[in-house]
Amino acid sequence: MDEFSLDLTGGGGAAPSSWSASGPFERNLRALERRSPSAAAAIRAALPSVDLEFVETPEGEFGLRAIGASGRRTLASARAPLAEGRRLAETIDPLESGCVCVVGFGAGHHCRAMVERFGVESVVACFEPDVGLLRAVFERIDHSRWIESGLFILVTNADDGPALGRGLAGLEPLPMLGTRIVEHPASRERIGEASTAFGLTVMRVMKTTRAAVATALVHSRSTVRNLFMNIDRYATEPGVLDLAGIASGRPAIVVSAGPSLARSLPTLKRAEVRERFIVIGATTVLKTLLAEGIRPDFVCALDHHDLSRRFIEGLTAADVEGVTLVVEPKVNASVVDLYPGAIRMTQEDRLDDLLGGLKRPMGTIPAGATVAHLSYFLARWLGCDPVALVGQDLGFTDGQYYAGGAAIHEVWGGELNAFNTLEMMEWQRIVRQGGNLVRTVDHLGRPMFTDEQMAAYLQQFEAAFERDTAAGRRVIDATEGGAKKRFTEPMTLEGFVEAFGTAPKPELPAAIRLGDAGSRVGRLSAMLTGMSADAKTIAAQSRRSASMLGELAEALGDGPRFNRKVDELHVVRDEVEALEPAYGLVQHINQAGQLKRLKADRAIRLERESLDELGTRRRQIERDATNVSWLAEAADEVVTLIEQTRAAIEGRGPRLTRDHDVMISQALDVDGPQADPASVGEATSIREVVRAVVFAHDTVGGLGQARDLGAEVWNGRNALRLTVERLLFASELDGVTVVAGDVERARRLVGDAFDNDRVRVVGADAARLDRRTRRGGVGRLWAGASWRGGG
C-alpha cells in the first residue's frame, strides 16, 4: 500500500527547452539557481581564472590543471576524469549518507559521479571558494543536466550557513539519515583552512536541520492539539489580511526580551516613538513594556507550551487597550483564552483544510521558529521599512539570558534565596547548555557565548535579512548588544528614532470578531462530528490492512492469489485516502511513521539491484505493515482529540493546554542540559500522562544527619513507602516512578505498593543520586524560603 509518499525532488524534471539555445555557462547557472542562487550570482559576477589549463580527453571530457609558480597541479585527471570521479563516489555508502558535503569542486566530475550514483536519494553539497575557477569551469564544461536532475547545492562562502540551509529546504529528512564530509583530494591543499570553517558550518546547519525535524516529530501532536483547541477562534476571530501594506514605507521597531533591552527602554518610552513608529513586541516582553508605560501596537505569540500564559496572566482589558495580539493558530490555547484585548490570527493551511466551507482569507505571514521571527515578519507584512531590532541579542550578553523584569523571573521567584540569586539562575540557565554552547562574536566583534538553538535562530534571521536587503529593504540592528547579525546596519535606537521618526504613523484598522460567530461555531461542531467518524474508519481499516498484509506475505510466489490480495488492499487504501480532511490530519500526526516510511522506501530503492522481485515485494510488505500500524494509532489519537475539542467549544469540557511526559533521563540530568531535541528517537511520542518522580537514595538527610530509608517506621511503613502511598491518593496522577540506585532494595521498601500498576521502580547511577541528595539536604538546612541552590 502506498499510504504515504514524500516528493524529495524539489520540483525537478526536464530543463526548459529554451536552455538548448544557450551556451554551457548560462545553462549551468540556470540549473544552479534552483538551489544555489547565491553561488550562481557570485559566479556570474566573477571573472574566469586564467591560470587554468583544460585538457580534452578522447572521450570529449575535460581534465583540469592549475598553473602556479611551482608548476602545474592536477585538479582532475587528464586521462579519465569521469572514472576518477566515480572512484571517489564509490567510497560513500548511500544508505548511511543522506547528505554528502564535498570540499572542492575542481572540474566537477566527482560531484557529477555522486549525483548520478545517488539520484534523489541523497543531497550532494559542494564547497568551492574559488569563484574564478567555477566561472572558468562552467564556461567550458556543461554540468547542467546532472545539476538539474539531482539534489546538488553549491556554496562559495565557508561561513554561509543560510545558503546551505536554503538549498536543503524541502529536503530536511535526508540529513537525519546521516551526513558525511568528503574532501576532494586534488583540492585539499588549494582550499586549506577554509575546509575546517566549512566543516563547522555544516555541523551547525545539520544540527539546526535535524533539530527542526526532531521537533516536528516530538511536537506534532502538541501542535495539532493547539490547532484544534483554537479552531473555533480561528473560525471567528479576524485575520491579518486587512493589515497587508497598511504601513508601507513607515518605520517599525521590533522588541524582544534579550538582556540588552534595558538600555533601550528610556528611548522606547518617549511619546514620539508611539506616535511615529509601529512598535511590535513579543509576549515575553509585554509586561516589561507595560510596566514602563510603553504600549506596543502589536504583540505576537506562537509558543506551543502553556508556560507562555505567564507572559499575560493578570493583565486587564485596560492594561492592553490599543494593543492587538497577533498569533499563529498553533499557539497554546491558554494564551488566546487569557488575553483580554483584541486578537488577530494568521492563515493556517491545516486548519483551512479542516474548516472546508468555513474557510476564509486570513492573510499569510511566513512561519517563524520563534515569536521574534513572527514579530519581524509581521512588520514586513504591514509594509514597514526600515525595521529596527531591539533586545534581539541571540546570545548571552553580559552573562545574562533574559532582560531584567522578564516574565520568567516571576516563575523563578519562589526559588530565590541567599544561596540562589536571580543572577545565579540566569548563569545556570546558560551553563546548563554544556556542549550546546557556541562561541561567536558580538556586535563589536568581541567574543561571546550563544547556544545552538539561538545560533539556529540567528541563521534563520540572516536568511530573511538577506532576502529583504536584496529586495532593497533595510534592517537596522539597534539592539546595542548581542551577537553580530549579517545583512543588518548597526545603529543606536536613539539614532534610529532621530533619523526615521519624521512623520506620524498611519491609523491601524480595528480587529473585529465576525458577527455570525455563533452560527459558525455550530457548523464547526457538526463538521467535527463527521471528521471523528472518518478517523474511526481510518483506524479500523488500517488494522484490517495489517491483517490483509499478513495474508499478502503468505501469498508471495502465488501470482494470481497475490494479485487478488493486492487489488483488495488497493480498494481499502483508496477508501481511506478519500476520507479527507481526516486522513491528512492523521498523516500529520503520524510524523514518526512517515519518517520510518521514508527510510524504508529509500533503502528499498537503493538496494533494488541486490534484491530479486520476491525480496523487493517482501520488503515492501514489511514497510506497509509498519506504516498501517502507525496510522491506526495516529487515527485513534485524532478521534480522542476531536471529541475533546467538541467538548471544549460546546462548553462541556476544558481546553487542553499541556502535555505531560516525565522523562526519567531528563529528571536525572542534574549536572547537564536536558535532552537535545535532535537526540530524541524517531518513535518518541508526547503522551497525556502525569507521573510523580521520587528520587530514592539509600539514605535521607544531609550534613551528617543521614538516616537509612528503612530504619524508621511509622505505622509499619518506612519513609519511601509512605511517600509513594501518599502520592497514590492523588487521583490526577497516572502513576509514581521511583528512581533508585539499588532497584531491588527500593522495591522491597515500597513493598505491597509496588504491586499497584501505577508504581514502577527504575535504576539510576548511585553516585549521581548521592550528589543530588546531599545538595538537597544542604539546601533544606540553610535556605529560609526556598531550598533550591542551597548546596
Short mmCIF file of C-alpha atoms in Angstrom, two decimals, residues 25 29 38-49 129-136 138-139 156:
data_model
loop_
_atom_site.label_atom_id
_atom_site.label_comp_id
_atom_site.label_asym_id
_atom_site.label_seq_id
_atom_site.Cartn_x
_atom_site.Cartn_y
_atom_site.Cartn_z
CA PHE A 25 27.68 28.87 -18.87
CA LEU A 29 23.91 28.90 -13.87
CA SER A 38 23.89 32.95 -4.02
CA ALA A 39 26.59 30.84 -5.64
CA ALA A 40 25.13 31.45 -9.11
CA ALA A 41 25.15 35.22 -8.52
CA ALA A 42 28.75 35.16 -7.26
CA ILE A 43 29.90 33.15 -10.28
CA ARG A 44 28.07 35.42 -12.69
CA ALA A 45 29.79 38.45 -11.17
CA ALA A 46 33.29 36.89 -11.21
CA LEU A 47 36.00 36.90 -13.85
CA PRO A 48 37.22 33.47 -15.02
CA SER A 49 40.58 32.32 -13.67
CA PRO A 129 35.59 29.19 -2.55
CA ASP A 130 37.34 29.95 -5.87
CA VAL A 131 34.54 31.56 -7.89
CA GLY A 132 37.02 32.38 -10.68
CA LEU A 133 37.70 28.68 -11.08
CA LEU A 134 33.96 27.95 -11.07
CA ARG A 135 33.37 30.59 -13.74
CA ALA A 136 36.06 29.10 -15.97
CA PHE A 138 31.15 26.43 -16.11
CA GLU A 139 32.10 28.33 -19.26
CA THR A 156 31.16 29.54 -2.20
#
